[in-house]
PDB file of C-alpha atoms in Angstrom:
ATOM      1  CA  MET A  21       0.175   0.072  -0.162  1.00 46.00           C
ATOM      2  CA  SER A  22       1.025   3.694  -0.875  1.00 54.00           C
ATOM      3  CA  SER A  23       2.297   5.768   1.832  1.00 81.00           C
ATOM      4  CA  SER A  24       1.066   8.835   0.419  1.00 89.00           C
ATOM      5  CA  ARG A  25      -2.423   9.868  -0.991  1.00 94.00           C
ATOM      6  CA  ARG A  26      -3.709  12.510  -3.456  1.00 94.00           C
ATOM      7  CA  LEU A  27      -5.471  15.189  -1.404  1.00 97.00           C
ATOM      8  CA  PHE A  28      -7.533  18.130  -1.731  1.00 97.00           C
ATOM      9  CA  PHE A  29      -9.274  20.531   0.268  1.00 98.00           C
ATOM     10  CA  ALA A  30     -12.889  21.564  -0.810  1.00 98.00           C
ATOM     11  CA  LEU A  31     -16.506  22.679  -0.101  1.00 98.00           C
ATOM     12  CA  SER A  32     -19.074  19.664  -0.929  1.00 95.00           C
ATOM     13  CA  LEU A  33     -22.500  20.420  -2.691  1.00 94.00           C
ATOM     14  CA  PRO A  34     -25.503  19.600  -0.877  1.00 93.00           C
ATOM     15  CA  ASP A  35     -27.223  16.558  -2.225  1.00 93.00           C
ATOM     16  CA  ALA A  36     -30.309  18.677  -3.328  1.00 94.00           C
ATOM     17  CA  LEU A  37     -28.007  21.248  -5.130  1.00 95.00           C
ATOM     18  CA  GLN A  38     -25.961  18.168  -6.852  1.00 95.00           C
ATOM     19  CA  GLN A  39     -29.144  17.011  -8.417  1.00 95.00           C
ATOM     20  CA  GLN A  40     -30.177  20.298  -9.680  1.00 95.00           C
ATOM     21  CA  VAL A  41     -26.933  20.629 -11.384  1.00 95.00           C
ATOM     22  CA  ILE A  42     -26.776  17.382 -12.658  1.00 96.00           C
ATOM     23  CA  ARG A  43     -30.422  17.617 -14.215  1.00 95.00           C
ATOM     24  CA  TRP A  44     -29.635  21.273 -15.491  1.00 95.00           C
ATOM     25  CA  ARG A  45     -26.320  20.121 -16.915  1.00 95.00           C
ATOM     26  CA  ALA A  46     -28.196  17.059 -18.947  1.00 95.00           C
ATOM     27  CA  GLU A  47     -30.318  19.555 -20.501  1.00 93.00           C
ATOM     28  CA  ALA A  48     -27.819  22.313 -21.327  1.00 93.00           C
ATOM     29  CA  PHE A  49     -25.155  20.368 -22.919  1.00 94.00           C
ATOM     30  CA  LYS A  50     -24.817  17.653 -25.573  1.00 93.00           C
ATOM     31  CA  PRO A  51     -23.272  14.461 -25.144  1.00 93.00           C
ATOM     32  CA  GLU A  52     -20.081  15.635 -27.043  1.00 93.00           C
ATOM     33  CA  ASP A  53     -19.660  18.481 -25.254  1.00 95.00           C
ATOM     34  CA  GLY A  54     -17.729  16.414 -22.805  1.00 95.00           C
ATOM     35  CA  ARG A  55     -17.775  13.819 -20.017  1.00 96.00           C
ATOM     36  CA  PRO A  56     -19.779  14.767 -17.477  1.00 96.00           C
ATOM     37  CA  VAL A  57     -18.180  14.711 -13.811  1.00 96.00           C
ATOM     38  CA  ALA A  58     -20.296  12.134 -11.410  1.00 93.00           C
ATOM     39  CA  ALA A  59     -23.027  13.946  -9.031  1.00 93.00           C
ATOM     40  CA  ALA A  60     -20.776  12.511  -6.035  1.00 92.00           C
ATOM     41  CA  ASN A  61     -17.720  14.065  -7.604  1.00 94.00           C
ATOM     42  CA  LEU A  62     -18.949  17.591  -7.510  1.00 96.00           C
ATOM     43  CA  HIS A  63     -17.329  19.772  -5.294  1.00 96.00           C
ATOM     44  CA  LEU A  64     -15.540  23.226  -5.197  1.00 97.00           C
ATOM     45  CA  THR A  65     -11.694  23.051  -4.649  1.00 96.00           C
ATOM     46  CA  LEU A  66     -10.197  25.268  -2.036  1.00 97.00           C
ATOM     47  CA  ALA A  67      -6.474  23.869  -2.187  1.00 97.00           C
ATOM     48  CA  PHE A  68      -4.977  21.023  -4.351  1.00 96.00           C
ATOM     49  CA  LEU A  69      -2.534  19.068  -2.353  1.00 95.00           C
ATOM     50  CA  GLY A  70      -1.274  16.549  -4.565  1.00 94.00           C
ATOM     51  CA  GLU A  71       0.747  13.272  -3.280  1.00 95.00           C
ATOM     52  CA  VAL A  72       0.805  13.788   0.309  1.00 95.00           C
ATOM     53  CA  SER A  73       2.730  11.633   3.115  1.00 94.00           C
ATOM     54  CA  ALA A  74       0.949  10.135   5.916  1.00 94.00           C
ATOM     55  CA  GLN A  75       3.056  12.609   8.137  1.00 94.00           C
ATOM     56  CA  LYS A  76       2.009  15.636   6.254  1.00 95.00           C
ATOM     57  CA  GLU A  77      -1.341  14.660   5.879  1.00 95.00           C
ATOM     58  CA  GLN A  78      -1.446  14.922   9.629  1.00 95.00           C
ATOM     59  CA  ALA A  79       0.002  18.218   9.837  1.00 95.00           C
ATOM     60  CA  LEU A  80      -2.268  19.674   7.207  1.00 96.00           C
ATOM     61  CA  LYS A  81      -5.159  18.537   9.309  1.00 97.00           C
ATOM     62  CA  THR A  82      -4.056  20.183  12.218  1.00 96.00           C
ATOM     63  CA  GLN A  83      -3.531  23.184  10.455  1.00 95.00           C
ATOM     64  CA  ALA A  84      -7.073  23.162   9.009  1.00 96.00           C
ATOM     65  CA  GLY A  85      -8.340  22.542  12.448  1.00 95.00           C
ATOM     66  CA  ARG A  86      -6.743  25.862  13.587  1.00 94.00           C
ATOM     67  CA  ILE A  87      -8.894  27.833  11.105  1.00 94.00           C
ATOM     68  CA  ALA A  88     -11.497  30.324  12.530  1.00 91.00           C
ATOM     69  CA  GLN A  89     -13.505  31.317   9.128  1.00 91.00           C
ATOM     70  CA  THR A  90     -17.238  32.456   9.223  1.00 93.00           C
ATOM     71  CA  GLY A  91     -19.453  30.435   6.896  1.00 95.00           C
ATOM     72  CA  PHE A  92     -20.727  31.969   3.773  1.00 96.00           C
ATOM     73  CA  SER A  93     -23.175  32.039   1.041  1.00 95.00           C
ATOM     74  CA  LEU A  94     -22.193  32.237  -2.615  1.00 94.00           C
ATOM     75  CA  ASN A  95     -24.459  32.440  -5.976  1.00 95.00           C
ATOM     76  CA  LEU A  96     -23.374  29.952  -8.733  1.00 95.00           C
ATOM     77  CA  ASP A  97     -24.212  32.275 -11.460  1.00 94.00           C
ATOM     78  CA  ASP A  98     -21.302  31.731 -13.741  1.00 93.00           C
ATOM     79  CA  LEU A  99     -20.250  29.499 -16.479  1.00 93.00           C
ATOM     80  CA  GLY A 100     -17.271  29.209 -18.487  1.00 93.00           C
ATOM     81  CA  HIS A 101     -15.051  26.726 -20.594  1.00 94.00           C
ATOM     82  CA  TRP A 102     -11.476  26.204 -20.437  1.00 93.00           C
ATOM     83  CA  PRO A 103     -10.691  24.824 -23.694  1.00 92.00           C
ATOM     84  CA  ARG A 104      -6.982  23.960 -22.835  1.00 90.00           C
ATOM     85  CA  PRO A 105      -7.616  21.669 -19.938  1.00 92.00           C
ATOM     86  CA  GLY A 106     -11.114  20.853 -21.303  1.00 94.00           C
ATOM     87  CA  VAL A 107     -13.117  21.829 -18.613  1.00 96.00           C
ATOM     88  CA  VAL A 108     -16.484  23.130 -18.190  1.00 96.00           C
ATOM     89  CA  TRP A 109     -17.169  24.944 -15.086  1.00 96.00           C
ATOM     90  CA  LEU A 110     -20.046  26.521 -12.928  1.00 95.00           C
ATOM     91  CA  GLY A 111     -19.047  29.514 -10.522  1.00 95.00           C
ATOM     92  CA  SER A 112     -19.680  32.734  -9.197  1.00 94.00           C
ATOM     93  CA  LYS A 113     -19.523  36.133 -10.601  1.00 93.00           C
ATOM     94  CA  ARG A 114     -18.723  37.725  -7.094  1.00 95.00           C
ATOM     95  CA  PRO A 115     -17.139  35.023  -4.878  1.00 96.00           C
ATOM     96  CA  PRO A 116     -17.507  36.025  -1.109  1.00 96.00           C
ATOM     97  CA  ARG A 117     -14.592  37.557   0.578  1.00 96.00           C
ATOM     98  CA  ALA A 118     -14.736  34.659   3.176  1.00 96.00           C
ATOM     99  CA  LEU A 119     -14.547  31.889   0.632  1.00 97.00           C
ATOM    100  CA  LEU A 120     -11.476  34.009  -0.940  1.00 97.00           C
ATOM    101  CA  GLN A 121      -9.975  34.124   2.490  1.00 96.00           C
ATOM    102  CA  LEU A 122     -10.681  30.486   3.503  1.00 97.00           C
ATOM    103  CA  ALA A 123      -8.882  29.349   0.109  1.00 97.00           C
ATOM    104  CA  GLU A 124      -5.786  31.560   0.565  1.00 96.00           C
ATOM    105  CA  LEU A 125      -5.293  30.424   4.189  1.00 96.00           C
ATOM    106  CA  LEU A 126      -5.598  26.669   2.945  1.00 97.00           C
ATOM    107  CA  ARG A 127      -3.236  27.330   0.063  1.00 96.00           C
ATOM    108  CA  SER A 128      -0.831  29.330   2.068  1.00 95.00           C
ATOM    109  CA  GLN A 129      -0.675  26.458   4.714  1.00 95.00           C
ATOM    110  CA  ALA A 130      -0.209  23.680   1.870  1.00 95.00           C
ATOM    111  CA  ALA A 131       2.321  25.776   0.378  1.00 94.00           C
ATOM    112  CA  ARG A 132       4.407  26.164   3.718  1.00 92.00           C
ATOM    113  CA  SER A 133       3.894  22.417   4.170  1.00 91.00           C
ATOM    114  CA  GLY A 134       5.799  21.809   1.026  1.00 91.00           C
ATOM    115  CA  CYS A 135       2.655  21.133  -1.477  1.00 92.00           C
ATOM    116  CA  TYR A 136       2.923  22.926  -4.800  1.00 92.00           C
ATOM    117  CA  GLN A 137       0.255  25.670  -5.455  1.00 91.00           C
ATOM    118  CA  SER A 138      -0.135  26.933  -8.862  1.00 89.00           C
ATOM    119  CA  PRO A 139       0.821  30.491  -9.192  1.00 90.00           C
ATOM    120  CA  LEU A 140      -2.471  31.290 -10.771  1.00 88.00           C
ATOM    121  CA  PRO A 141      -5.062  32.951  -9.035  1.00 90.00           C
ATOM    122  CA  PHE A 142      -7.658  31.263  -7.156  1.00 94.00           C
ATOM    123  CA  HIS A 143     -10.721  31.003  -9.285  1.00 94.00           C
ATOM    124  CA  PRO A 144     -13.514  29.150  -7.296  1.00 95.00           C
ATOM    125  CA  HIS A 145     -15.302  26.934  -9.711  1.00 96.00           C
ATOM    126  CA  ILE A 146     -17.155  23.201  -9.711  1.00 97.00           C
ATOM    127  CA  THR A 147     -16.155  21.218 -12.973  1.00 96.00           C
ATOM    128  CA  LEU A 148     -19.036  20.050 -14.808  1.00 97.00           C
ATOM    129  CA  LEU A 149     -17.428  18.446 -17.830  1.00 97.00           C
ATOM    130  CA  ARG A 150     -14.133  17.099 -18.369  1.00 95.00           C
ATOM    131  CA  ALA A 151     -12.616  16.246 -21.676  1.00 95.00           C
ATOM    132  CA  ALA A 152     -14.080  19.257 -23.485  1.00 94.00           C
ATOM    133  CA  THR A 153     -11.444  20.443 -25.565  1.00 89.00           C
ATOM    134  CA  GLN A 154     -13.881  21.044 -28.716  1.00 89.00           C
ATOM    135  CA  PRO A 155     -15.593  24.472 -28.618  1.00 86.00           C
ATOM    136  CA  VAL A 156     -18.951  24.369 -26.348  1.00 89.00           C
ATOM    137  CA  ALA A 157     -21.795  26.191 -26.799  1.00 87.00           C
ATOM    138  CA  ILE A 158     -22.173  27.717 -23.290  1.00 84.00           C
ATOM    139  CA  PRO A 159     -25.839  28.399 -22.603  1.00 84.00           C
ATOM    140  CA  PRO A 160     -26.931  31.928 -21.829  1.00 79.00           C
ATOM    141  CA  GLY A 161     -27.835  32.500 -18.147  1.00 72.00           C
ATOM    142  CA  THR A 162     -27.298  30.101 -15.807  1.00 76.00           C
ATOM    143  CA  PRO A 163     -29.748  29.167 -12.677  1.00 82.00           C
ATOM    144  CA  GLY A 164     -28.211  31.291 -10.076  1.00 89.00           C
ATOM    145  CA  TRP A 165     -28.289  28.568  -7.623  1.00 94.00           C
ATOM    146  CA  PRO A 166     -27.668  30.163  -3.822  1.00 93.00           C
ATOM    147  CA  PHE A 167     -25.082  28.015  -1.748  1.00 91.00           C
ATOM    148  CA  ASN A 168     -24.425  27.959   2.005  1.00 94.00           C
ATOM    149  CA  ALA A 169     -21.097  26.784   2.941  1.00 96.00           C
ATOM    150  CA  ASN A 170     -20.863  25.762   6.679  1.00 95.00           C
ATOM    151  CA  HIS A 171     -17.819  23.385   6.628  1.00 97.00           C
ATOM    152  CA  PHE A 172     -14.749  22.656   4.425  1.00 98.00           C
ATOM    153  CA  SER A 173     -13.265  19.102   4.020  1.00 98.00           C
ATOM    154  CA  LEU A 174     -10.114  17.279   2.921  1.00 98.00           C
ATOM    155  CA  TYR A 175     -10.757  14.670   0.211  1.00 97.00           C
ATOM    156  CA  GLN A 176      -8.788  11.865  -1.078  1.00 96.00           C
ATOM    157  CA  SER A 177      -8.905  11.376  -4.998  1.00 95.00           C
ATOM    158  CA  SER A 178      -8.359   7.609  -5.948  1.00 92.00           C
ATOM    159  CA  PHE A 179      -8.833   5.669  -9.190  1.00 88.00           C
ATOM    160  CA  GLU A 180     -11.331   2.777  -8.532  1.00 83.00           C
ATOM    161  CA  GLN A 181     -12.465   0.169 -11.116  1.00 82.00           C
ATOM    162  CA  GLY A 182     -11.712   2.747 -13.932  1.00 81.00           C
ATOM    163  CA  ARG A 183     -13.226   5.742 -12.183  1.00 86.00           C
ATOM    164  CA  THR A 184     -11.935   8.664 -10.304  1.00 88.00           C
ATOM    165  CA  ARG A 185     -13.674   8.670  -6.633  1.00 91.00           C
ATOM    166  CA  TYR A 186     -13.377  11.300  -4.108  1.00 94.00           C
ATOM    167  CA  HIS A 187     -13.293  10.153  -0.378  1.00 95.00           C
ATOM    168  CA  GLU A 188     -14.062  12.750   2.518  1.00 96.00           C
ATOM    169  CA  LEU A 189     -11.457  12.193   5.229  1.00 97.00           C
ATOM    170  CA  ALA A 190     -12.093  15.065   7.651  1.00 97.00           C
ATOM    171  CA  GLN A 191     -14.443  17.985   7.833  1.00 97.00           C
ATOM    172  CA  TRP A 192     -14.542  21.335   9.570  1.00 97.00           C
ATOM    173  CA  PRO A 193     -16.828  23.479  10.632  1.00 96.00           C
ATOM    174  CA  LEU A 194     -17.374  26.985   9.609  1.00 96.00           C
ATOM    175  CA  GLY A 195     -18.542  29.675  12.202  1.00 88.00           C
ATOM    176  CA  PRO A 196     -21.840  31.479  12.063  1.00 86.00           C
ATOM    177  CA  GLN A 197     -22.562  33.796   9.103  1.00 76.00           C
ATOM    178  CA  ASP A 198     -22.160  37.403   9.862  1.00 66.00           C
ATOM    179  CA  LYS A 199     -25.772  39.004   9.317  1.00 60.00           C
ATOM    180  CA  SER A 200     -24.862  42.839   9.707  1.00 49.00           C
TER     181      SER A 200
END
């Protein structure tokens, strides 16, 4: 058994929202547009960690447990296509500051722990389709689903029976949202 695992921090989507996104995606895109991401794999990555040893994983979990961040709401109201990586994504036109701060904290901790972090700016998104390397007609307007984040999680990515699967390893609560 390998002593390292492929890990990432992310926000999971509530089951009801997953199902809404899946139904909408099936109506909005053609099969030839790309390979749909499985409903159970829909998430918003906060920090990709790569291959992580058990010791480094434990240190990252400890650091994540020290984060004191409020929960937040975001609106999934943006849609785009990145042809080079072949990704169609769902995101937020105005991501809340608390989301950006959480991602920055996790990415900074990961970098200090020796996990490579992309120099590209953080672009919060949920991957809807992969292998979308040809031009994709992006449907006008997105439903604008509200999404409340009250926790974040550490996931393992594994390849099992010919499919990529994500397994939640740990979860940390986000504090109450500031209503002022």
